[in-house]
């Protein structure tokens, strides 16, 4: 029985038997894996806080012949979501990443680009705004996680092959113009002013331009900008619709984010 090791991010856990946990985790080298963490509920010292969703860790696990679940032996924390500032918005955003990835990623199928996306948005979700960091005696104020959420939503939609052309109207193929762009709950693409659906929603000029910039630049490039929670909200809704249409169900964590105004 070979023991495998990979950098990994914990997505979700649920109890099984009286003391074990099933863990869904996304490994860099082998893709998403499901395993059993034996005695994880009884013996805290074995896994410590490493089973907290969105923990980045080095994982050791063994594949078992004819068994669907691997045996998760050890997780060594590289970065814990609990080491940064923790608040309702940030926890809701982390839960959203976990649910989307747990739903979208096929098992045993490595996806390096998604892994790198996840690491970069986790860093940005925990980031403290730069101006607050230099404020000396003033308590550093953590920046809100809305930029990271917007970046993740856009890119995971693209990497799952669900993002339509954001530059052209899906009805007439004409180039779109800022301020005249809309989307509909019943179609995959964006529409020009002429082909706007009656039940369509406007995609603001800022959001449309953001989408194009975000598809060309790393998440860190947007960290210095002001990110009130309303910024990019329509763009997040557009990508969420694409994700939910693909999954054919509503995302539980998106409802929680909606209640926070995200
Ligand atoms: Zn058109």
PDB file of C-alpha atoms and ligand atoms in Angstrom:
ATOM      1  CA  UNK A   1       0.000   0.000   0.000  1.00  0.00           C
ATOM      2  CA  UNK A   2       1.823   3.091  -1.260  1.00  0.00           C
ATOM      3  CA  UNK A   3       1.695   6.238   0.800  1.00  0.00           C
ATOM      4  CA  UNK A   4       1.298   9.309  -1.402  1.00  0.00           C
ATOM      5  CA  UNK A   5       2.078  12.871  -0.483  1.00  0.00           C
ATOM      6  CA  UNK A   6       0.973  16.155  -2.007  1.00  0.00           C
ATOM      7  CA  UNK A   7       0.262  19.740  -1.182  1.00  0.00           C
ATOM      8  CA  UNK A   8      -3.496  19.928  -0.647  1.00  0.00           C
ATOM      9  CA  UNK A   9      -6.408  22.109   0.432  1.00  0.00           C
ATOM     10  CA  UNK A  10      -9.143  20.681   2.675  1.00  0.00           C
ATOM     11  CA  UNK A  11     -12.586  21.226   1.123  1.00  0.00           C
ATOM     12  CA  UNK A  12     -15.145  19.528   3.353  1.00  0.00           C
ATOM     13  CA  UNK A  13     -15.462  16.974   6.132  1.00  0.00           C
ATOM     14  CA  UNK A  14     -18.385  14.957   7.467  1.00  0.00           C
ATOM     15  CA  UNK A  15     -18.604  12.392  10.253  1.00  0.00           C
ATOM     16  CA  UNK A  16     -18.809   8.665   9.642  1.00  0.00           C
ATOM     17  CA  UNK A  17     -18.989   5.843  12.187  1.00  0.00           C
ATOM     18  CA  UNK A  18     -18.523   7.112  15.705  1.00  0.00           C
ATOM     19  CA  UNK A  19     -15.119   8.741  15.538  1.00  0.00           C
ATOM     20  CA  UNK A  20     -14.019   9.046  11.920  1.00  0.00           C
ATOM     21  CA  UNK A  21     -14.337  11.855   9.420  1.00  0.00           C
ATOM     22  CA  UNK A  22     -14.604  11.634   5.669  1.00  0.00           C
ATOM     23  CA  UNK A  23     -12.477  14.369   4.141  1.00  0.00           C
ATOM     24  CA  UNK A  24     -12.770  15.769   0.638  1.00  0.00           C
ATOM     25  CA  UNK A  25      -9.445  17.420  -0.204  1.00  0.00           C
ATOM     26  CA  UNK A  26      -7.977  18.925  -3.350  1.00  0.00           C
ATOM     27  CA  UNK A  27      -4.408  17.787  -3.923  1.00  0.00           C
ATOM     28  CA  UNK A  28      -2.085  19.617  -6.253  1.00  0.00           C
ATOM     29  CA  UNK A  29      -0.638  16.419  -7.740  1.00  0.00           C
ATOM     30  CA  UNK A  30      -3.598  14.020  -7.857  1.00  0.00           C
ATOM     31  CA  UNK A  31      -6.696  16.211  -7.967  1.00  0.00           C
ATOM     32  CA  UNK A  32      -9.652  15.939  -5.609  1.00  0.00           C
ATOM     33  CA  UNK A  33      -9.542  12.927  -3.319  1.00  0.00           C
ATOM     34  CA  UNK A  34     -11.916  11.549  -0.711  1.00  0.00           C
ATOM     35  CA  UNK A  35     -10.459   9.801   2.293  1.00  0.00           C
ATOM     36  CA  UNK A  36     -11.127   8.651   5.820  1.00  0.00           C
ATOM     37  CA  UNK A  37      -9.438  10.384   8.722  1.00  0.00           C
ATOM     38  CA  UNK A  38      -9.553   7.646  11.356  1.00  0.00           C
ATOM     39  CA  UNK A  39     -10.311   8.738  14.913  1.00  0.00           C
ATOM     40  CA  UNK A  40     -10.282  12.385  13.836  1.00  0.00           C
ATOM     41  CA  UNK A  41     -13.233  13.156  16.100  1.00  0.00           C
ATOM     42  CA  UNK A  42     -11.794  11.405  19.140  1.00  0.00           C
ATOM     43  CA  UNK A  43      -8.114  12.256  18.915  1.00  0.00           C
ATOM     44  CA  UNK A  44      -7.671  15.949  18.275  1.00  0.00           C
ATOM     45  CA  UNK A  45      -3.902  15.840  18.379  1.00  0.00           C
ATOM     46  CA  UNK A  46      -3.548  13.723  15.280  1.00  0.00           C
ATOM     47  CA  UNK A  47      -4.971  16.295  12.866  1.00  0.00           C
ATOM     48  CA  UNK A  48      -5.153  19.344  15.114  1.00  0.00           C
ATOM     49  CA  UNK A  49      -6.891  22.227  13.319  1.00  0.00           C
ATOM     50  CA  UNK A  50      -5.787  20.925   9.921  1.00  0.00           C
ATOM     51  CA  UNK A  51      -9.238  19.615   8.985  1.00  0.00           C
ATOM     52  CA  UNK A  52     -10.714  23.105   8.968  1.00  0.00           C
ATOM     53  CA  UNK A  53     -11.993  23.716   5.397  1.00  0.00           C
ATOM     54  CA  UNK A  54      -9.601  25.797   3.265  1.00  0.00           C
ATOM     55  CA  UNK A  55      -6.537  24.759   5.268  1.00  0.00           C
ATOM     56  CA  UNK A  56      -3.520  24.460   2.978  1.00  0.00           C
ATOM     57  CA  UNK A  57      -1.468  21.474   4.102  1.00  0.00           C
ATOM     58  CA  UNK A  58       0.938  18.786   3.054  1.00  0.00           C
ATOM     59  CA  UNK A  59      -1.126  15.588   3.008  1.00  0.00           C
ATOM     60  CA  UNK A  60       0.009  11.997   3.361  1.00  0.00           C
ATOM     61  CA  UNK A  61      -2.468   9.303   2.419  1.00  0.00           C
ATOM     62  CA  UNK A  62      -2.613   5.678   1.317  1.00  0.00           C
ATOM     63  CA  UNK A  63      -4.666   4.272  -1.507  1.00  0.00           C
ATOM     64  CA  UNK A  64      -6.330   1.031  -0.530  1.00  0.00           C
ATOM     65  CA  UNK A  65      -7.011  -1.752  -2.994  1.00  0.00           C
ATOM     66  CA  UNK A  66     -10.655  -1.906  -4.081  1.00  0.00           C
ATOM     67  CA  UNK A  67     -11.588   0.904  -1.692  1.00  0.00           C
ATOM     68  CA  UNK A  68     -13.238   4.089  -2.863  1.00  0.00           C
ATOM     69  CA  UNK A  69     -11.833   6.138   0.007  1.00  0.00           C
ATOM     70  CA  UNK A  70      -8.127   6.623   0.667  1.00  0.00           C
ATOM     71  CA  UNK A  71      -6.752   6.472   4.203  1.00  0.00           C
ATOM     72  CA  UNK A  72      -5.734   9.990   5.210  1.00  0.00           C
ATOM     73  CA  UNK A  73      -2.750   9.620   7.535  1.00  0.00           C
ATOM     74  CA  UNK A  74      -1.439  13.080   8.174  1.00  0.00           C
ATOM     75  CA  UNK A  75      -1.942  16.748   7.388  1.00  0.00           C
ATOM     76  CA  UNK A  76       0.840  19.200   8.123  1.00  0.00           C
ATOM     77  CA  UNK A  77      -0.531  22.754   8.069  1.00  0.00           C
ATOM     78  CA  UNK A  78       1.115  25.161   5.632  1.00  0.00           C
ATOM     79  CA  UNK A  79      -1.495  27.872   6.011  1.00  0.00           C
ATOM     80  CA  UNK A  80      -4.617  27.919   8.135  1.00  0.00           C
ATOM     81  CA  UNK A  81      -7.636  30.119   7.350  1.00  0.00           C
ATOM     82  CA  UNK A  82      -7.872  30.684  11.099  1.00  0.00           C
ATOM     83  CA  UNK A  83      -4.448  32.338  11.271  1.00  0.00           C
ATOM     84  CA  UNK A  84      -5.748  35.437   9.456  1.00  0.00           C
ATOM     85  CA  UNK A  85      -8.576  37.795  10.376  1.00  0.00           C
ATOM     86  CA  UNK A  86     -11.825  35.859  10.761  1.00  0.00           C
ATOM     87  CA  UNK A  87     -15.242  37.427  10.344  1.00  0.00           C
ATOM     88  CA  UNK A  88     -18.627  36.445   8.918  1.00  0.00           C
ATOM     89  CA  UNK A  89     -17.942  37.717   5.410  1.00  0.00           C
ATOM     90  CA  UNK A  90     -14.580  35.997   5.175  1.00  0.00           C
ATOM     91  CA  UNK A  91     -15.929  32.707   6.517  1.00  0.00           C
ATOM     92  CA  UNK A  92     -18.814  32.839   4.030  1.00  0.00           C
ATOM     93  CA  UNK A  93     -16.389  33.471   1.168  1.00  0.00           C
ATOM     94  CA  UNK A  94     -14.149  30.563   2.232  1.00  0.00           C
ATOM     95  CA  UNK A  95     -17.189  28.279   2.456  1.00  0.00           C
ATOM     96  CA  UNK A  96     -18.181  29.332  -1.046  1.00  0.00           C
ATOM     97  CA  UNK A  97     -14.762  28.373  -2.472  1.00  0.00           C
ATOM     98  CA  UNK A  98     -15.046  25.003  -0.737  1.00  0.00           C
ATOM     99  CA  UNK A  99     -18.537  24.228  -2.007  1.00  0.00           C
ATOM    100  CA  UNK A 100     -17.807  25.262  -5.600  1.00  0.00           C
ATOM    101  CA  UNK A 101     -14.614  23.204  -5.776  1.00  0.00           C
ATOM    102  CA  UNK A 102     -16.144  20.199  -4.059  1.00  0.00           C
ATOM    103  CA  UNK A 103     -18.960  20.279  -6.630  1.00  0.00           C
ATOM    104  CA  UNK A 104     -16.976  21.143  -9.758  1.00  0.00           C
ATOM    105  CA  UNK A 105     -13.761  19.177  -9.503  1.00  0.00           C
ATOM    106  CA  UNK A 106     -13.882  15.584 -10.679  1.00  0.00           C
ATOM    107  CA  UNK A 107     -12.049  13.107  -8.434  1.00  0.00           C
ATOM    108  CA  UNK A 108      -8.489  11.987  -9.228  1.00  0.00           C
ATOM    109  CA  UNK A 109      -8.051  14.627 -11.918  1.00  0.00           C
ATOM    110  CA  UNK A 110      -5.234  17.107 -11.160  1.00  0.00           C
ATOM    111  CA  UNK A 111      -5.845  20.726 -12.126  1.00  0.00           C
ATOM    112  CA  UNK A 112      -2.755  22.838 -11.497  1.00  0.00           C
ATOM    113  CA  UNK A 113      -4.325  26.089 -12.753  1.00  0.00           C
ATOM    114  CA  UNK A 114      -7.287  25.750 -10.375  1.00  0.00           C
ATOM    115  CA  UNK A 115      -4.881  24.910  -7.547  1.00  0.00           C
ATOM    116  CA  UNK A 116      -2.851  28.060  -8.214  1.00  0.00           C
ATOM    117  CA  UNK A 117      -6.048  30.122  -8.477  1.00  0.00           C
ATOM    118  CA  UNK A 118      -7.136  28.803  -5.096  1.00  0.00           C
ATOM    119  CA  UNK A 119      -3.802  29.594  -3.411  1.00  0.00           C
ATOM    120  CA  UNK A 120      -3.819  33.134  -4.779  1.00  0.00           C
ATOM    121  CA  UNK A 121      -7.411  33.904  -3.754  1.00  0.00           C
ATOM    122  CA  UNK A 122      -6.853  32.394  -0.299  1.00  0.00           C
ATOM    123  CA  UNK A 123      -3.947  34.786   0.160  1.00  0.00           C
ATOM    124  CA  UNK A 124      -6.053  37.732  -1.029  1.00  0.00           C
ATOM    125  CA  UNK A 125      -9.044  36.698   1.104  1.00  0.00           C
ATOM    126  CA  UNK A 126      -6.872  36.924   4.208  1.00  0.00           C
ATOM    127  CA  UNK A 127      -5.073  40.082   3.088  1.00  0.00           C
ATOM    128  CA  UNK A 128      -4.918  43.203   5.203  1.00  0.00           C
ATOM    129  CA  UNK A 129      -5.328  46.410   3.223  1.00  0.00           C
ATOM    130  CA  UNK A 130      -1.964  48.126   2.632  1.00  0.00           C
ATOM    131  CA  UNK A 131      -2.908  51.547   3.974  1.00  0.00           C
ATOM    132  CA  UNK A 132      -4.131  49.977   7.221  1.00  0.00           C
ATOM    133  CA  UNK A 133      -0.862  48.098   7.602  1.00  0.00           C
ATOM    134  CA  UNK A 134       1.129  51.345   7.750  1.00  0.00           C
ATOM    135  CA  UNK A 135      -1.090  53.077  10.251  1.00  0.00           C
ATOM    136  CA  UNK A 136       1.170  52.550  13.250  1.00  0.00           C
ATOM    137  CA  UNK A 137      -0.791  52.694  16.483  1.00  0.00           C
ATOM    138  CA  UNK A 138      -4.144  52.284  14.761  1.00  0.00           C
ATOM    139  CA  UNK A 139      -5.461  48.729  14.792  1.00  0.00           C
ATOM    140  CA  UNK A 140      -4.817  47.269  11.332  1.00  0.00           C
ATOM    141  CA  UNK A 141      -8.081  46.933   9.469  1.00  0.00           C
ATOM    142  CA  UNK A 142      -8.429  43.858   7.293  1.00  0.00           C
ATOM    143  CA  UNK A 143      -9.613  44.578   3.793  1.00  0.00           C
ATOM    144  CA  UNK A 144     -12.878  42.921   2.833  1.00  0.00           C
ATOM    145  CA  UNK A 145     -12.777  39.706   0.801  1.00  0.00           C
ATOM    146  CA  UNK A 146     -14.993  40.867  -2.098  1.00  0.00           C
ATOM    147  CA  UNK A 147     -12.176  41.301  -4.588  1.00  0.00           C
ATOM    148  CA  UNK A 148     -10.922  37.760  -3.992  1.00  0.00           C
ATOM    149  CA  UNK A 149     -14.480  36.419  -4.245  1.00  0.00           C
ATOM    150  CA  UNK A 150     -15.045  38.225  -7.546  1.00  0.00           C
ATOM    151  CA  UNK A 151     -11.734  37.030  -8.955  1.00  0.00           C
ATOM    152  CA  UNK A 152     -12.383  33.429  -7.903  1.00  0.00           C
ATOM    153  CA  UNK A 153     -15.953  33.437  -9.278  1.00  0.00           C
ATOM    154  CA  UNK A 154     -14.848  34.733 -12.659  1.00  0.00           C
ATOM    155  CA  UNK A 155     -11.836  32.467 -13.026  1.00  0.00           C
ATOM    156  CA  UNK A 156     -13.373  29.229 -11.766  1.00  0.00           C
ATOM    157  CA  UNK A 157     -16.225  29.794 -14.236  1.00  0.00           C
ATOM    158  CA  UNK A 158     -13.678  30.182 -16.995  1.00  0.00           C
ATOM    159  CA  UNK A 159     -11.501  27.232 -15.925  1.00  0.00           C
ATOM    160  CA  UNK A 160     -14.552  24.972 -15.786  1.00  0.00           C
ATOM    161  CA  UNK A 161     -15.259  25.993 -19.396  1.00  0.00           C
ATOM    162  CA  UNK A 162     -18.459  27.832 -18.447  1.00  0.00           C
ATOM    163  CA  UNK A 163     -17.520  31.437 -19.165  1.00  0.00           C
ATOM    164  CA  UNK A 164     -18.896  32.772 -22.447  1.00  0.00           C
ATOM    165  CA  UNK A 165     -17.141  35.384 -24.572  1.00  0.00           C
ATOM    166  CA  UNK A 166     -17.310  38.556 -22.480  1.00  0.00           C
ATOM    167  CA  UNK A 167     -16.325  40.836 -25.361  1.00  0.00           C
ATOM    168  CA  UNK A 168     -19.209  40.250 -27.760  1.00  0.00           C
ATOM    169  CA  UNK A 169     -23.010  40.100 -27.805  1.00  0.00           C
ATOM    170  CA  UNK A 170     -24.161  36.497 -27.967  1.00  0.00           C
ATOM    171  CA  UNK A 171     -27.049  37.386 -30.259  1.00  0.00           C
ATOM    172  CA  UNK A 172     -25.332  39.523 -32.926  1.00  0.00           C
ATOM    173  CA  UNK A 173     -21.590  38.973 -32.210  1.00  0.00           C
ATOM    174  CA  UNK A 174     -21.025  42.743 -32.187  1.00  0.00           C
ATOM    175  CA  UNK A 175     -18.401  44.123 -29.813  1.00  0.00           C
ATOM    176  CA  UNK A 176     -19.979  45.125 -26.525  1.00  0.00           C
ATOM    177  CA  UNK A 177     -19.746  48.677 -25.172  1.00  0.00           C
ATOM    178  CA  UNK A 178     -19.360  49.554 -21.486  1.00  0.00           C
ATOM    179  CA  UNK A 179     -22.633  50.648 -19.942  1.00  0.00           C
ATOM    180  CA  UNK A 180     -24.789  48.789 -22.497  1.00  0.00           C
ATOM    181  CA  UNK A 181     -24.064  45.233 -21.397  1.00  0.00           C
ATOM    182  CA  UNK A 182     -26.630  42.895 -19.869  1.00  0.00           C
ATOM    183  CA  UNK A 183     -27.123  39.259 -18.964  1.00  0.00           C
ATOM    184  CA  UNK A 184     -30.082  36.980 -18.436  1.00  0.00           C
ATOM    185  CA  UNK A 185     -30.830  34.144 -16.045  1.00  0.00           C
ATOM    186  CA  UNK A 186     -31.805  31.984 -19.017  1.00  0.00           C
ATOM    187  CA  UNK A 187     -28.785  32.387 -21.306  1.00  0.00           C
ATOM    188  CA  UNK A 188     -25.053  31.868 -21.055  1.00  0.00           C
ATOM    189  CA  UNK A 189     -23.713  34.987 -22.730  1.00  0.00           C
ATOM    190  CA  UNK A 190     -23.785  38.765 -22.566  1.00  0.00           C
ATOM    191  CA  UNK A 191     -26.017  40.996 -24.662  1.00  0.00           C
ATOM    192  CA  UNK A 192     -25.622  44.396 -26.349  1.00  0.00           C
ATOM    193  CA  UNK A 193     -28.114  47.245 -25.809  1.00  0.00           C
ATOM    194  CA  UNK A 194     -30.139  46.175 -28.838  1.00  0.00           C
ATOM    195  CA  UNK A 195     -30.491  42.536 -27.795  1.00  0.00           C
ATOM    196  CA  UNK A 196     -31.083  43.095 -24.123  1.00  0.00           C
ATOM    197  CA  UNK A 197     -33.548  40.543 -22.794  1.00  0.00           C
ATOM    198  CA  UNK A 198     -36.695  41.942 -21.170  1.00  0.00           C
ATOM    199  CA  UNK A 199     -35.908  40.165 -17.930  1.00  0.00           C
ATOM    200  CA  UNK A 200     -32.193  40.907 -18.299  1.00  0.00           C
ATOM    201  CA  UNK A 201     -29.916  42.429 -15.675  1.00  0.00           C
ATOM    202  CA  UNK A 202     -27.453  45.200 -16.438  1.00  0.00           C
ATOM    203  CA  UNK A 203     -23.760  44.473 -16.074  1.00  0.00           C
ATOM    204  CA  UNK A 204     -22.290  47.790 -14.937  1.00  0.00           C
ATOM    205  CA  UNK A 205     -19.485  49.418 -16.895  1.00  0.00           C
ATOM    206  CA  UNK A 206     -17.121  48.919 -13.944  1.00  0.00           C
ATOM    207  CA  UNK A 207     -17.955  45.213 -13.677  1.00  0.00           C
ATOM    208  CA  UNK A 208     -17.650  44.586 -17.397  1.00  0.00           C
ATOM    209  CA  UNK A 209     -14.263  46.298 -17.500  1.00  0.00           C
ATOM    210  CA  UNK A 210     -13.208  44.449 -14.347  1.00  0.00           C
ATOM    211  CA  UNK A 211     -14.048  41.118 -15.978  1.00  0.00           C
ATOM    212  CA  UNK A 212     -11.776  41.895 -18.903  1.00  0.00           C
ATOM    213  CA  UNK A 213      -8.947  43.144 -16.699  1.00  0.00           C
ATOM    214  CA  UNK A 214      -9.252  40.204 -14.298  1.00  0.00           C
ATOM    215  CA  UNK A 215      -8.962  37.723 -17.154  1.00  0.00           C
ATOM    216  CA  UNK A 216      -5.567  39.244 -17.991  1.00  0.00           C
ATOM    217  CA  UNK A 217      -3.974  39.947 -14.589  1.00  0.00           C
ATOM    218  CA  UNK A 218      -3.222  38.135 -11.315  1.00  0.00           C
ATOM    219  CA  UNK A 219      -5.504  38.647  -8.292  1.00  0.00           C
ATOM    220  CA  UNK A 220      -2.779  40.587  -6.495  1.00  0.00           C
ATOM    221  CA  UNK A 221      -3.023  43.318  -9.179  1.00  0.00           C
ATOM    222  CA  UNK A 222      -6.449  44.324  -7.778  1.00  0.00           C
ATOM    223  CA  UNK A 223      -5.553  44.334  -4.096  1.00  0.00           C
ATOM    224  CA  UNK A 224      -4.746  48.044  -3.977  1.00  0.00           C
ATOM    225  CA  UNK A 225      -8.182  49.089  -5.265  1.00  0.00           C
ATOM    226  CA  UNK A 226     -11.169  50.043  -3.122  1.00  0.00           C
ATOM    227  CA  UNK A 227     -13.498  47.049  -2.706  1.00  0.00           C
ATOM    228  CA  UNK A 228     -16.817  47.840  -1.051  1.00  0.00           C
ATOM    229  CA  UNK A 229     -19.032  44.745  -1.072  1.00  0.00           C
ATOM    230  CA  UNK A 230     -21.263  46.057  -3.843  1.00  0.00           C
ATOM    231  CA  UNK A 231     -18.359  46.277  -6.260  1.00  0.00           C
ATOM    232  CA  UNK A 232     -18.524  43.473  -8.817  1.00  0.00           C
ATOM    233  CA  UNK A 233     -21.758  42.127  -7.299  1.00  0.00           C
ATOM    234  CA  UNK A 234     -23.485  41.944 -10.712  1.00  0.00           C
ATOM    235  CA  UNK A 235     -20.438  40.199 -12.204  1.00  0.00           C
ATOM    236  CA  UNK A 236     -20.465  37.659  -9.347  1.00  0.00           C
ATOM    237  CA  UNK A 237     -24.155  37.057  -9.980  1.00  0.00           C
ATOM    238  CA  UNK A 238     -23.511  36.493 -13.696  1.00  0.00           C
ATOM    239  CA  UNK A 239     -20.807  33.881 -12.966  1.00  0.00           C
ATOM    240  CA  UNK A 240     -22.874  32.256 -10.219  1.00  0.00           C
ATOM    241  CA  UNK A 241     -25.733  31.754 -12.673  1.00  0.00           C
ATOM    242  CA  UNK A 242     -23.352  29.986 -15.060  1.00  0.00           C
ATOM    243  CA  UNK A 243     -22.023  27.752 -12.262  1.00  0.00           C
ATOM    244  CA  UNK A 244     -25.476  26.905 -10.931  1.00  0.00           C
ATOM    245  CA  UNK A 245     -26.840  26.144 -14.391  1.00  0.00           C
ATOM    246  CA  UNK A 246     -23.951  23.733 -14.859  1.00  0.00           C
ATOM    247  CA  UNK A 247     -24.472  22.051 -11.466  1.00  0.00           C
ATOM    248  CA  UNK A 248     -28.231  22.078 -11.874  1.00  0.00           C
ATOM    249  CA  UNK A 249     -28.698  23.175  -8.313  1.00  0.00           C
ATOM    250  CA  UNK A 250     -28.395  26.212  -6.069  1.00  0.00           C
ATOM    251  CA  UNK A 251     -25.233  26.685  -4.055  1.00  0.00           C
ATOM    252  CA  UNK A 252     -26.021  26.753  -0.352  1.00  0.00           C
ATOM    253  CA  UNK A 253     -23.068  29.039   0.412  1.00  0.00           C
ATOM    254  CA  UNK A 254     -24.131  31.535  -2.277  1.00  0.00           C
ATOM    255  CA  UNK A 255     -27.386  32.066  -0.376  1.00  0.00           C
ATOM    256  CA  UNK A 256     -25.389  32.782   2.790  1.00  0.00           C
ATOM    257  CA  UNK A 257     -23.229  35.259   0.874  1.00  0.00           C
ATOM    258  CA  UNK A 258     -26.350  36.877  -0.544  1.00  0.00           C
ATOM    259  CA  UNK A 259     -27.673  37.445   2.961  1.00  0.00           C
ATOM    260  CA  UNK A 260     -24.411  39.267   3.781  1.00  0.00           C
ATOM    261  CA  UNK A 261     -24.897  41.452   0.737  1.00  0.00           C
ATOM    262  CA  UNK A 262     -22.146  39.729  -1.240  1.00  0.00           C
TER     263      UNK A 262
HETATM  264 ZN1  LIG B   1     -26.429  42.206 -29.980  1.00  0.00          ZN
END
